[in-house]
Structures are given as structure tokens and as C-alpha cells.
XYZ file of C-alpha atoms in Angstrom:
676
model
C 7.797 36.670 46.547
C 4.791 34.510 47.237
C 1.971 34.195 44.766
C -1.350 34.774 46.424
C -3.983 32.108 46.189
C -5.503 32.057 42.701
C -9.200 32.564 42.142
C -11.103 31.404 39.081
C -11.930 34.088 36.582
C -15.476 35.256 36.772
C -17.464 35.213 33.516
C -14.501 34.110 31.415
C -14.436 34.705 27.726
C -15.358 31.610 25.764
C -12.138 29.670 24.953
C -12.186 28.346 21.427
C -8.919 26.289 21.138
C -8.963 22.603 21.783
C -5.998 22.860 24.088
C -8.186 24.524 26.750
C -9.697 21.061 27.357
C -6.425 20.414 29.200
C -5.930 23.771 31.030
C -7.811 25.730 33.672
C -7.675 29.450 33.304
C -7.123 31.283 36.621
C -6.284 34.884 37.559
C -3.979 36.357 40.211
C -4.667 40.032 40.525
C -4.506 41.315 36.888
C -2.459 38.385 35.600
C -4.001 35.316 33.938
C -2.521 31.849 34.214
C -3.224 28.568 32.397
C -2.908 25.656 34.788
C -2.316 22.233 33.248
C -4.918 19.792 34.563
C -2.386 16.915 34.187
C 0.710 18.251 35.942
C -0.662 21.515 37.522
C 2.121 23.547 35.925
C 1.295 27.273 35.547
C 1.822 28.963 32.176
C 0.753 32.329 30.799
C -2.980 32.392 30.195
C -3.251 35.851 28.767
C -5.236 36.255 25.595
C -2.278 38.009 24.084
C -0.014 34.980 24.596
C -1.871 32.715 22.201
C -1.905 28.944 22.568
C 1.273 27.804 20.846
C 3.176 27.547 24.142
C 0.310 25.520 25.542
C 0.363 23.072 22.689
C 4.161 22.706 23.072
C 3.657 21.953 26.722
C 1.056 19.276 25.912
C 3.490 17.529 23.647
C 5.910 17.105 26.532
C 3.367 16.564 29.227
C 1.107 14.193 27.339
C 4.135 12.167 26.322
C 4.446 11.067 29.995
C 0.744 10.324 29.904
C 1.084 8.319 26.669
C -1.382 10.550 24.772
C -0.916 12.109 21.356
C -1.925 15.729 20.865
C -1.960 15.359 17.082
C -4.543 12.597 17.368
C -6.521 14.796 19.806
C -6.729 17.444 17.064
C -7.567 14.772 14.476
C -10.358 13.522 16.699
C -11.791 17.032 16.873
C -11.704 17.392 13.110
C -13.372 14.061 12.792
C -16.126 15.221 15.089
C -16.668 18.210 12.872
C -16.405 16.313 9.617
C -16.762 12.463 9.536
C -15.082 12.243 6.097
C -11.792 12.975 7.820
C -11.821 9.786 9.846
C -8.385 8.213 10.493
C -8.226 4.604 9.279
C -5.498 2.002 9.054
C -3.987 0.908 5.795
C -5.966 -2.357 5.758
C -9.180 -0.521 6.654
C -8.526 1.813 3.707
C -8.070 -1.195 1.442
C -11.562 -2.422 2.366
C -13.159 0.862 1.340
C -15.221 0.408 -1.767
C -15.079 4.056 -2.671
C -12.257 6.557 -2.461
C -12.556 10.047 -1.054
C -11.562 12.639 -3.624
C -9.164 15.388 -2.543
C -11.946 17.978 -3.092
C -14.621 16.190 -1.060
C -12.244 15.292 1.708
C -11.751 18.881 2.803
C -15.061 20.695 3.436
C -15.352 24.333 4.405
C -18.438 25.392 6.315
C -18.371 29.175 7.026
C -21.336 28.780 9.451
C -19.791 26.494 12.056
C -21.645 27.016 15.257
C -19.534 28.275 18.173
C -20.900 25.652 20.530
C -19.545 22.964 18.253
C -15.941 24.143 18.785
C -15.469 23.053 22.387
C -16.695 19.528 21.935
C -15.311 17.272 24.756
C -12.828 14.629 23.409
C -12.453 11.124 24.744
C -8.668 10.797 24.992
C -8.782 7.113 25.772
C -9.697 6.230 22.165
C -6.746 8.006 20.550
C -3.698 6.284 22.031
C -0.610 6.142 19.843
C 0.038 2.753 18.248
C 3.799 2.196 17.603
C 3.335 -1.218 15.999
C 0.742 0.007 13.512
C 2.845 3.049 12.680
C 6.017 1.052 11.998
C 4.070 -1.253 9.642
C 2.620 1.784 7.878
C 6.155 3.094 7.405
C 7.275 -0.258 5.935
C 4.287 -0.304 3.595
C 5.018 3.191 2.470
C 8.642 2.329 1.673
C 7.555 -0.778 -0.258
C 4.687 0.903 -2.131
C 6.689 3.901 -3.380
C 10.066 2.199 -3.831
C 11.896 4.349 -1.328
C 15.323 3.137 -0.208
C 15.448 1.437 3.225
C 18.171 3.840 4.249
C 15.679 6.729 4.335
C 14.953 5.920 8.016
C 18.602 6.834 8.750
C 18.332 10.212 7.028
C 18.492 13.107 9.537
C 15.771 15.049 7.669
C 13.393 12.078 8.011
C 14.122 11.706 11.704
C 13.489 15.412 12.408
C 10.214 15.294 10.423
C 8.949 12.242 12.288
C 9.954 13.612 15.675
C 8.124 16.854 15.116
C 5.097 15.031 13.695
C 4.920 12.386 16.440
C 7.493 12.577 19.235
C 6.415 9.160 20.601
C 7.283 7.318 17.375
C 10.454 5.330 17.790
C 12.391 5.646 14.567
C 13.575 2.186 13.501
C 16.904 1.088 12.147
C 17.437 0.058 8.568
C 17.493 -3.609 9.467
C 14.329 -3.370 11.512
C 12.433 -1.792 8.636
C 13.717 -4.563 6.379
C 12.251 -7.180 8.742
C 8.884 -5.379 8.766
C 8.933 -5.380 4.958
C 9.651 -9.104 4.958
C 6.630 -9.611 7.275
C 4.365 -7.596 4.951
C 5.747 -9.485 1.957
C 4.930 -12.870 3.569
C 1.352 -11.801 4.259
C 0.801 -10.384 0.759
C 2.387 -13.461 -0.811
C -0.138 -15.671 0.988
C -2.985 -13.540 -0.333
C -1.565 -13.776 -3.821
C -1.154 -17.533 -3.527
C -4.782 -17.987 -2.499
C -5.991 -15.726 -5.354
C -4.085 -17.749 -7.936
C -5.046 -21.124 -6.371
C -8.758 -20.205 -6.579
C -8.459 -19.159 -10.229
C -10.453 -21.392 -12.600
C -8.597 -20.364 -15.750
C -5.061 -20.813 -16.857
C -2.060 -18.583 -16.251
C 0.615 -17.343 -18.687
C 4.056 -16.249 -17.479
C 6.581 -13.774 -18.800
C 10.276 -14.201 -18.065
C 12.233 -10.978 -18.309
C 15.954 -10.567 -17.754
C 17.214 -7.570 -15.778
C 20.664 -6.112 -15.432
C 22.252 -3.878 -12.824
C 25.044 -1.338 -12.684
C 27.108 -3.999 -10.791
C 26.780 -6.380 -13.795
C 24.485 -8.690 -11.849
C 21.604 -10.348 -13.670
C 18.075 -11.190 -12.563
C 15.011 -12.934 -13.945
C 11.570 -11.578 -13.222
C 8.646 -13.995 -13.487
C 5.250 -12.294 -13.925
C 1.822 -13.931 -14.106
C -0.812 -12.819 -16.575
C -4.377 -14.038 -16.356
C -7.979 -12.997 -16.782
C -9.869 -13.227 -13.530
C -13.417 -14.323 -12.820
C -14.690 -10.803 -13.563
C -13.009 -10.871 -17.012
C -10.292 -8.329 -16.077
C -6.709 -8.822 -17.280
C -4.355 -9.113 -14.307
C -0.599 -8.812 -14.092
C 1.134 -9.997 -10.941
C 4.844 -10.306 -10.320
C 5.642 -13.673 -8.761
C 9.408 -13.856 -8.387
C 12.499 -11.675 -8.797
C 15.282 -14.244 -9.008
C 18.977 -13.381 -8.703
C 20.929 -15.293 -11.392
C 24.334 -16.722 -10.768
C 26.802 -16.254 -13.616
C 27.489 -20.019 -13.445
C 23.872 -20.866 -14.158
C 23.540 -23.073 -17.203
C 20.289 -23.741 -19.010
C 19.588 -26.864 -17.012
C 20.101 -25.053 -13.693
C 18.076 -22.050 -14.894
C 15.236 -24.333 -15.866
C 15.300 -25.871 -12.437
C 15.013 -22.350 -10.967
C 11.913 -21.653 -13.103
C 10.406 -25.028 -12.314
C 10.923 -24.420 -8.589
C 8.979 -21.158 -8.883
C 6.172 -22.986 -10.685
C 5.896 -25.604 -7.975
C 6.221 -23.121 -5.138
C 3.263 -21.242 -6.522
C 1.444 -24.471 -7.458
C 0.802 -23.248 -11.008
C 2.672 -25.967 -12.937
C -0.674 -27.576 -13.866
C -2.272 -24.203 -14.688
C 0.450 -22.904 -16.978
C -0.694 -22.056 -20.538
C 2.318 -20.303 -22.033
C 5.602 -18.478 -21.317
C 6.702 -15.279 -22.990
C 10.375 -14.514 -23.342
C 11.872 -11.126 -24.232
C 14.126 -12.215 -27.143
C 13.446 -14.231 -30.293
C 16.831 -15.968 -30.230
C 18.040 -17.965 -27.288
C 16.130 -19.731 -24.492
C 15.489 -22.789 -26.780
C 17.197 -25.200 -24.454
C 15.615 -23.635 -21.407
C 12.133 -23.845 -22.954
C 12.717 -27.424 -24.068
C 13.566 -28.466 -20.544
C 10.593 -26.654 -19.009
C 8.187 -28.099 -21.592
C 9.619 -31.584 -21.039
C 9.159 -31.329 -17.264
C 5.582 -29.990 -17.616
C 4.616 -32.726 -20.084
C 5.573 -35.388 -17.565
C 2.769 -34.175 -15.278
C 0.128 -33.441 -17.927
C 0.110 -32.968 -21.711
C 0.430 -29.391 -22.947
C -2.324 -27.984 -25.096
C -1.754 -28.441 -28.837
C 1.370 -30.477 -27.915
C 3.046 -27.342 -26.680
C 2.732 -25.395 -29.969
C 1.270 -22.435 -28.067
C 3.596 -22.531 -25.144
C 6.597 -20.595 -26.479
C 5.814 -16.903 -27.114
C 8.246 -14.080 -27.761
C 7.849 -10.390 -26.994
C 6.546 -8.470 -29.971
C 7.888 -5.076 -28.852
C 11.329 -6.601 -28.235
C 11.170 -7.832 -31.823
C 10.550 -4.253 -33.040
C 13.525 -2.952 -30.970
C 15.843 -5.707 -32.244
C 14.898 -5.166 -35.917
C 15.310 -1.364 -35.668
C 18.641 -1.822 -33.909
C 19.954 -3.815 -36.881
C 18.615 -1.243 -39.291
C 20.288 1.669 -37.452
C 23.543 -0.260 -37.360
C 23.356 -0.732 -41.100
C 23.032 2.956 -41.806
C 25.268 4.111 -39.001
C 27.515 6.100 -41.384
C 24.545 7.854 -42.893
C 23.025 8.819 -39.556
C 26.428 10.050 -38.372
C 26.650 12.439 -41.354
C 23.060 13.627 -40.660
C 23.933 14.245 -37.040
C 27.101 16.138 -37.904
C 25.238 18.213 -40.541
C 22.696 19.333 -37.964
C 25.482 20.133 -35.477
C 27.167 22.223 -38.131
C 24.039 24.198 -38.856
C 23.460 24.871 -35.140
C 27.108 25.634 -34.421
C 26.546 29.409 -34.608
C 23.791 31.938 -35.194
C 25.441 33.039 -38.407
C 25.431 29.539 -39.853
C 21.869 28.925 -38.703
C 20.756 32.208 -40.262
C 22.467 31.369 -43.525
C 20.835 27.903 -43.514
C 17.400 29.377 -42.925
C 17.827 31.780 -45.821
C 18.772 28.859 -48.074
C 15.768 26.875 -46.836
C 13.427 29.822 -47.746
C 14.992 30.037 -51.215
C 14.406 26.339 -51.664
C 10.746 26.846 -50.659
C 11.109 24.622 -47.582
C 8.388 25.352 -45.080
C 10.380 24.172 -42.088
C 7.344 23.000 -40.098
C 9.562 20.601 -38.138
C 12.748 22.068 -36.591
C 16.069 20.288 -36.903
C 16.813 18.167 -33.806
C 19.575 15.949 -32.602
C 18.892 12.475 -31.422
C 19.265 11.108 -27.943
C 21.625 8.142 -27.594
C 19.235 6.291 -25.320
C 16.095 6.551 -27.504
C 16.033 4.925 -30.951
C 12.806 6.715 -31.769
C 14.684 10.031 -31.438
C 17.082 8.947 -34.221
C 14.034 8.381 -36.441
C 12.687 11.872 -35.638
C 16.108 13.344 -36.440
C 16.134 11.637 -39.846
C 12.602 12.730 -40.613
C 13.341 16.364 -39.769
C 16.630 16.305 -41.735
C 14.881 14.873 -44.788
C 12.493 17.843 -44.796
C 15.588 20.084 -45.271
C 17.302 17.793 -47.795
C 17.324 20.492 -50.499
C 18.675 23.095 -48.107
C 21.543 20.803 -47.021
C 22.475 20.211 -50.681
C 22.615 23.964 -51.346
C 24.527 24.593 -48.101
C 27.375 22.436 -49.436
C 27.732 24.918 -52.386
C 27.665 28.088 -50.199
C 29.575 26.954 -47.113
C 33.071 25.606 -47.646
C 33.297 24.630 -43.927
C 30.459 22.171 -44.289
C 32.272 18.827 -44.612
C 29.585 16.356 -43.579
C 27.487 16.563 -46.709
C 25.552 13.446 -47.834
C 25.510 12.150 -51.368
C 22.278 11.768 -53.276
C 22.472 8.006 -52.756
C 22.922 8.458 -49.020
C 19.929 10.768 -48.899
C 17.868 8.216 -50.798
C 18.934 5.464 -48.374
C 18.103 7.650 -45.385
C 14.690 8.340 -46.864
C 13.809 4.726 -47.442
C 15.111 3.535 -44.099
C 13.192 6.291 -42.322
C 10.098 4.829 -43.972
C 11.044 1.404 -42.594
C 11.495 2.659 -39.071
C 8.270 4.723 -39.233
C 6.287 1.559 -39.523
C 7.974 0.031 -36.444
C 7.390 3.247 -34.492
C 3.686 3.214 -35.356
C 3.287 -0.492 -34.489
C 5.159 -0.094 -31.218
C 2.846 2.763 -30.289
C -0.143 0.532 -30.846
C 1.284 -2.230 -28.683
C 2.189 0.083 -25.805
C -0.808 2.465 -25.787
C -2.726 0.399 -23.216
C -1.208 -0.580 -19.889
C -2.273 -4.174 -20.446
C -3.178 -5.355 -23.952
C -5.059 -8.529 -24.790
C -3.507 -10.807 -27.356
C -6.073 -10.128 -30.095
C -4.569 -6.676 -31.021
C -1.257 -8.070 -32.272
C -2.161 -10.174 -35.319
C -3.190 -7.411 -37.821
C -0.140 -5.280 -36.924
C 2.275 -8.178 -37.231
C 0.706 -9.203 -40.565
C 1.151 -5.661 -41.883
C 4.829 -5.810 -41.020
C 5.095 -9.253 -42.746
C 3.548 -7.894 -45.961
C 5.823 -4.819 -45.965
C 8.939 -6.900 -45.415
C 8.065 -9.042 -48.441
C 7.798 -5.874 -50.522
C 10.975 -4.301 -49.116
C 12.978 -7.435 -50.038
C 12.131 -6.760 -53.645
C 13.933 -3.410 -53.713
C 16.369 -3.233 -56.671
C 18.899 -1.408 -54.541
C 21.211 -4.098 -53.085
C 22.030 -2.094 -49.979
C 18.327 -1.683 -49.123
C 17.318 -5.197 -50.084
C 20.060 -6.642 -47.929
C 18.720 -4.655 -44.924
C 15.214 -5.918 -45.677
C 16.388 -9.525 -45.938
C 18.152 -9.309 -42.555
C 14.974 -7.845 -41.041
C 12.803 -10.563 -42.547
C 15.150 -13.293 -41.321
C 14.728 -12.133 -37.751
C 10.995 -11.627 -38.281
C 10.513 -15.128 -39.702
C 11.922 -16.690 -36.513
C 9.301 -14.736 -34.515
C 6.555 -15.622 -36.967
C 7.308 -19.381 -36.785
C 6.918 -19.268 -33.004
C 4.021 -16.855 -32.477
C 1.836 -16.678 -35.566
C -0.456 -19.520 -34.467
C -1.104 -18.010 -31.020
C -1.751 -14.540 -32.535
C -4.017 -15.890 -35.243
C -6.171 -17.851 -32.757
C -6.382 -14.758 -30.511
C -7.572 -12.722 -33.552
C -10.191 -15.370 -34.402
C -11.520 -15.098 -30.872
C -12.159 -11.393 -31.499
C -15.846 -11.274 -32.622
C -15.023 -8.351 -34.921
C -12.664 -10.564 -36.987
C -13.216 -14.310 -36.510
C -11.715 -16.243 -39.527
C -12.170 -13.261 -41.842
C -8.998 -11.506 -40.759
C -6.894 -14.637 -41.446
C -8.621 -15.009 -44.791
C -7.806 -11.371 -45.600
C -4.105 -11.324 -44.696
C -2.896 -14.828 -45.625
C -3.345 -14.498 -49.423
C -1.180 -11.390 -49.231
C 1.469 -13.207 -47.225
C 1.408 -16.766 -48.709
C 0.068 -16.118 -52.179
C -0.830 -19.469 -53.809
C -0.206 -21.402 -50.569
C -2.757 -19.301 -48.691
C -5.601 -21.945 -48.738
C -3.323 -24.527 -47.104
C -2.197 -22.052 -44.448
C -5.756 -20.908 -43.737
C -6.886 -24.552 -43.371
C -3.940 -25.174 -40.989
C -5.116 -22.325 -38.759
C -8.750 -23.538 -38.946
C -7.772 -27.080 -38.009
C -5.598 -25.805 -35.170
C -8.291 -23.821 -33.469
C -10.792 -26.683 -33.888
C -8.281 -29.104 -32.374
C -7.746 -26.710 -29.443
C -11.486 -26.272 -29.050
C -11.914 -30.023 -28.965
C -9.303 -30.345 -26.229
C -11.226 -27.873 -24.105
C -14.473 -29.650 -24.854
C -13.061 -33.049 -23.902
C -11.981 -31.710 -20.572
C -8.274 -32.310 -21.165
C -7.769 -28.685 -20.342
C -9.286 -29.033 -16.838
C -7.029 -27.740 -14.095
C -5.680 -29.422 -10.975
C -8.081 -31.509 -8.912
C -8.678 -28.825 -6.281
C -9.663 -26.257 -8.860
C -11.725 -28.761 -10.830
C -13.609 -29.686 -7.672
C -14.382 -26.031 -7.065
C -15.833 -25.661 -10.540
C -18.164 -28.656 -10.218
C -16.073 -31.695 -11.142
C -15.835 -34.784 -8.945
C -13.576 -33.565 -6.201
C -13.086 -37.099 -4.803
C -11.614 -38.384 -8.064
C -7.882 -38.957 -7.741
C -5.243 -37.874 -10.239
C -4.571 -41.470 -11.238
C -8.278 -42.134 -11.866
C -8.535 -38.934 -13.908
C -5.631 -40.035 -16.069
C -7.070 -43.504 -16.585
C -10.400 -41.998 -17.694
C -8.904 -39.634 -20.205
C -9.663 -42.136 -22.951
C -13.226 -42.218 -21.775
C -13.404 -38.372 -22.071
C -12.239 -38.631 -25.633
C -14.736 -41.395 -26.436
C -17.589 -39.407 -24.885
C -16.654 -36.329 -26.938
C -16.443 -38.274 -30.216
C -19.748 -40.086 -29.668
C -21.464 -36.852 -28.699
C -20.424 -35.295 -32.036
C -22.111 -38.179 -33.873
C -25.418 -36.818 -32.600
C -25.061 -33.653 -34.655
C -24.361 -31.475 -31.681
C -23.145 -27.994 -32.712
C -20.023 -26.939 -30.896
C -19.439 -23.561 -29.378
C -16.819 -22.842 -32.056
C -19.194 -23.689 -34.884
C -21.931 -21.495 -33.468
C -19.476 -18.637 -32.916
C -17.959 -18.795 -36.444
C -21.328 -19.118 -38.208
C -22.726 -15.909 -36.692
C -21.904 -12.560 -38.343
C -18.881 -10.593 -37.190
C -19.475 -7.902 -34.602
C -19.284 -4.292 -36.002
C -15.935 -2.580 -35.456
C -16.125 0.441 -33.220
C -13.776 2.364 -30.976
C -15.689 1.626 -27.784
C -15.504 -2.151 -28.123
C -14.091 -4.120 -25.154
C -13.307 -7.746 -26.036
C -13.277 -8.824 -22.392
C -16.701 -7.304 -21.736
C -18.020 -9.028 -24.892
C -16.837 -12.428 -23.665
C -18.111 -11.783 -20.174
C -21.602 -11.180 -21.534
C -21.486 -14.082 -23.982
C -20.015 -16.715 -21.617
C -23.411 -18.336 -21.103
C -23.828 -18.737 -24.831
C -20.285 -20.137 -25.392
C -19.370 -21.834 -22.132
C -16.534 -23.900 -23.522
C -15.190 -21.420 -26.044
C -15.196 -18.709 -23.405
C -12.785 -20.841 -21.363
C -10.394 -20.968 -24.336
C -10.825 -17.220 -24.962
C -9.971 -16.428 -21.334
C -6.686 -18.365 -21.604
C -5.692 -17.166 -25.118
C -6.542 -13.491 -24.648
C -4.521 -13.398 -21.456
C -1.285 -14.423 -23.181
C 1.254 -11.574 -22.889
C 2.303 -11.068 -26.515
C 4.493 -8.202 -25.349
C 5.993 -7.433 -21.971
C 7.569 -3.978 -22.541
C 5.842 -0.696 -21.661
C 6.301 2.650 -23.399
C 9.108 3.658 -21.037
C 11.248 0.760 -22.320
C 9.866 0.190 -25.853
C 11.826 2.984 -27.449
C 14.878 2.762 -25.252
C 18.129 1.272 -26.560
C 18.848 -0.371 -23.230
C 16.911 -3.027 -21.375
C 15.652 -3.234 -17.819
C 18.263 -2.052 -15.283
C 17.866 -2.331 -11.528
C 18.878 0.701 -9.479
C 21.660 0.726 -6.968
C 19.461 0.655 -3.833
C 17.722 -2.606 -4.840
C 20.803 -4.295 -6.386
C 22.751 -3.764 -3.093
C 20.220 -5.719 -1.018
C 20.404 -9.462 -0.241
C 18.432 -11.646 -2.675
C 15.513 -12.340 -0.298
C 15.044 -8.675 0.670
C 15.354 -7.606 -3.001
C 12.619 -10.028 -4.096
C 10.412 -9.059 -1.185
C 10.628 -5.323 -1.850
C 10.153 -5.550 -5.618
C 7.343 -8.115 -5.617
C 5.733 -6.511 -2.609
C 5.728 -3.144 -4.331
C 3.941 -4.638 -7.330
C 1.280 -6.286 -5.131
C 0.700 -3.192 -2.983
C 0.355 -1.055 -6.060
C -2.320 -3.357 -7.445
C -4.234 -3.280 -4.148
C -3.895 0.439 -3.414
C -6.766 2.634 -4.477
C -4.248 5.321 -5.245
C -2.566 3.195 -7.917
C -4.761 4.502 -10.766
C -4.645 8.089 -9.490
C -2.609 10.611 -11.490
C -1.623 12.300 -8.220
C 0.632 9.428 -7.061
C 4.342 10.049 -7.446
C 6.575 6.982 -7.083
C 10.303 6.598 -6.881
C 10.342 3.530 -9.137
C 13.282 1.231 -8.278
C 13.252 -0.455 -11.681
C 14.886 2.145 -13.890
C 16.593 2.388 -17.215
C 20.158 3.597 -17.251
C 22.364 4.662 -20.112
C 25.625 2.979 -20.954
């Protein structure tokens, strides 16, 4: 049956949907049709039919025309509300201000009807496959998603429904895109470090994987020109089991030269107090051939303070393993049945135990949970002793001596828990916060070693032996960092050292005073100036060659010595002579030095380098864990180049992303901690 010629509808009802920009509504007799202006196909145009079928047709029809209906709708929303503009990732990075989730979605109940059917320029909303594939690669890098997600059927269906024109890439193609992004971000990172006027400190952290592979992560710490502490991952190196110290040192040196920071390096922080001596010696020897290290390298070797806490507590827990086992079994017995628990609670009430903290069992992965278990059990010590008399099935009872040992050791561990919390409270901590906490531990260890109980004194002696190795390597760096805190200056050293060194305190205080003056003199003489390019940028003679600079080092020393003969007051002298700054909770040491840089131009250079030293490299997620850093399966199964690109690239993109500091971001972190 033939369809009579259609005639346009007279006085049509105003069409409010955006899809009517692409259809003409016509009527044949009493039946309405929607005719596509692109392909002339007729579809139902009745008001009862809605517009869903028209949108579905546009997805198919506009695909042949290379248009995107989702972008058409986005363009209409942008016309109604400019805050919903679509921008690329790099354009978003250049935004100085973020759009909050609340302000980004505005509701105006009084939208004028004539604003609904705004004509849309389709030529400006073409789909960009190249941009979209790079956005996908950036998303995978930023959030730590596995590359294999592009092969997941759920992801493919989601993308096809969202944008049918997008060509879903293969796993290997996404990996290549990630490598492209990594190369671009690495160049940006290289330029940022190259233009830095201050020095850089590195941390070297060892990672493991479930496949028993090992890796070394090199991370740069520095204070930028705006006096903000920065942390940037530089390399994630796959270690070969055959690597000896000399080969490993060559790997580290290669990283330093690749990033051109060998002449900017101030210190290196390692995660353990024992080991690495040969590695550090080789690195220091290589660096010294190019330029002398500050203070003859005395400040170069730093060890992780939180790792020290973990190591000491691990030895303590091992020493009282039998006691903690009995405590654990005692709690299990009490919780074995409701009858036993009820009987125990009655005994606790008779013993006048308040029971504010419930009995808990520890978690094998968290050493802090073992401390909490001991603390809770000690609250019920009297109840456990009475339970032994009333319950013949209770066979894990502790003796009075064992309870005493548990009580004292819990006091030991409590101090390390508190100090670890101080070190890990802030995401990045400047080096000045460590000295008072480490000194408190030192003083307590001295007292604990005097315990008349041989078992407890032996534990304390072992702790102090490990602590002394750390103190010998790091105390000078931490003391200088504390002196550069205007709230402390030399007063904090003068307060703690008599408690630590007793009669030898004056000599030790003088040694610290001489050391910081010697370091200040090195900065004043210009021996701490950086490579020629950086020196030229900061006002030195850019045309002077390296050899000429080396030959004139003696002149720099002569100039400095003769200048002192004219009674010139150094920055350090001015700084130490002025009163200490009042202690308050709102104090920011980096802001203080930023403001006072004009007054102490040379000392501020030293403060920038010292305060940026990473005295600890473990965050709260690892500080209380019995295991170290473990790489997940998805990253460990990649080839070394792709692994380094994804891990380092993720770190850089997080730093750049405005969403990084938002609590609403949820990341699938590839660097996880696994249990044994």
C-alpha cells in the first residue's frame, strides 16, 4: 500500500528534545513521522513514542557521518552552563582552580523554554580517537589499573555503549601509549630538576614481589623555589640476583648521570641500618672524583628512622615470643565460648577491673596490633590470674615474672609506637622533626639498660646496639636540621646532650657547633655551588669552565678567609644570636625560611638542602607492617621498561593531577603489602 505524500504539520507543538535538531516532523493523515534529515529514514514521530528510538537511530546514522551524539548533548549542556565545558587532560592541568562537585552541577528551575532548542554547531564536536586513547592510557597510569583491563568484556561493552566510534585498543597498544606518555612526563621532570637551584637528596628503597624478584626504587626529595617539599620517583630498577655491590653501585650511578643530578646530590637515605656500606662507599668514591662532598661526606649516608623503629620492635617481639604466645592463647581460651567469656567477665568484676578496653587478638601482619593485644591483656592481668584458679581447662596461664616482663616490654614498644606516629603523621616531613624524638629514645634506652632484671636488660642492650649504629650515621644530620629550626637552634642540642653524654656533653656540643659552622663556611665559600648551568642561571659567571672553577677554588677560600678578617657577621652568627622563635602548633618551618631568605641568603641555601633530607621513607601504611614493600602481580609480570614507566609515570601524574589531594579519588595502588 502506497503512502500518500506527506505534508508538514501545521502549528506543531514545540519540540523540546535536542534530537529534533536532526529530524523533521511530518504527518500522513492522522499518523506522525520523524524524518531523519541525514538519511531521510522515516520513524515514528508520535508524541507517545518518546525520543529514545530517535537517539538510537542517531547513534547509527551519525556514525556514518562521523559525528558523536554524546558530544552533541554535551555541547548543549555547555551552552546552558559554561562550567560543564569539556576539556582535554592537559587543558585541565593548566587550570589554576578546580571545579568542586557541588558547583559543577547547577540547577536552575527557571530555564527559559526558548533556551532549550538552541542550534548546535556539529562541526566543532567531532570525535577524536587519538585524544581518547591517550586519555585512556593516562587513566590506567594514574589509577594503577592493570593493562589487561582493555581486554575485559565489561570494559568493552561500557566503552561501546558510551562511544561506539571508539576503537578499543589491544593490551600492547595501550602499553605503547603509556610509554609515550612516560617519555613526555620524564622530559618535564628532567627540566624541573635541571632548573632547580638547590640540592637533591635520594632515597633507595628495596621492593620484593610474589615471584621473589627484587627491585630498587630511587626517589628524589627536594625543596623547590617556592619552599615546598617535593617527592618525585625517578627510577624503578629491576635487580638481577647476580648483582654484586659494585654492579649495583654502577646501576645507581647510571641513574644519577642519566638525570644529571650527580653534581646536585646532597645525601642518600637507605631503608636499613645494616648493609649497603660497600655500596655507599663506591657511590661516595665516584661522586668525590667529580667534586668534593659537603663535610667530607659525613652527611651523605642517612638511614630510615621508621625502619629503625620496625627493626628494633621486631627484635623485642622475638625476645618475648613465648610470652606473647601465652597471652594470645589466653585470650583465645576466654573467647572460646560464651560460658567461658561470661565466667571471665564475672571474675573481672570481682577483681574490680573496669574493662574499658576489650580483649583483642593481634594481626600477624601488624606489629602494632601485638602491642595493643598486650596492653589490653595487662588490664585484665588480675582476672587471668583468678581464672587459673577457677578454670582447670585454662592451661596457658602466665607466671608473675612473665606478666612483669610483658608489662615492661609493652612500655618499651609504646614509646616506639608513639614516635612512629609522629614520623608518619604528615605525608612529607622535614628533617627537623626527628632529632627530639630520636634523643628521647636514646635517653630511654640508656635507662632501660640499667634494669636489674637480666632478661629485660639484655633486650635493652640489643636495642641500644642497633640504635647506636643508627645514631653514629645520622645524629649529625638530625642535629643540624634541628638547629635550623628557629624554635630550637642550639638550645635543643644543649638540652638533650647532657642527658645523653653526661660529663662528655660539652665536647659533643662543641663538635656539633663546629660541624654546622664548617658546613656554613662551605656554603659561604661557594664550594656548594651546583653545576655550571645551574650556577649560571643563579647569577654566576656562566662562561667559566669547570676546570677554571676548580683552579679558582683556592681563591674562593682565600676570599672567604680575608672577608672574615673584616669583622663581617655571618648568616649563622646572626641567626644563632637572635632569640628562638616561640613554639606553636601553627608553625611552618618552610614558610619561615621562605620569609627570612633575604635576611639569611647563605644560611637559607643550607636550610633548603638539610630540611629536604628524607630522614624516613616509610608511610603509615608500611610503618606498622611486619613486611616490607611488595609489588603486585600485574606490575611484576611486566617487562622492566614498561614496569618502570607505569610506576614512575603514576607517581608523576598523581603529583600533577588536581585530584591528587582530593579525598574523593579512589586508586588501585599497584604497590601493595602482602602477607607471608
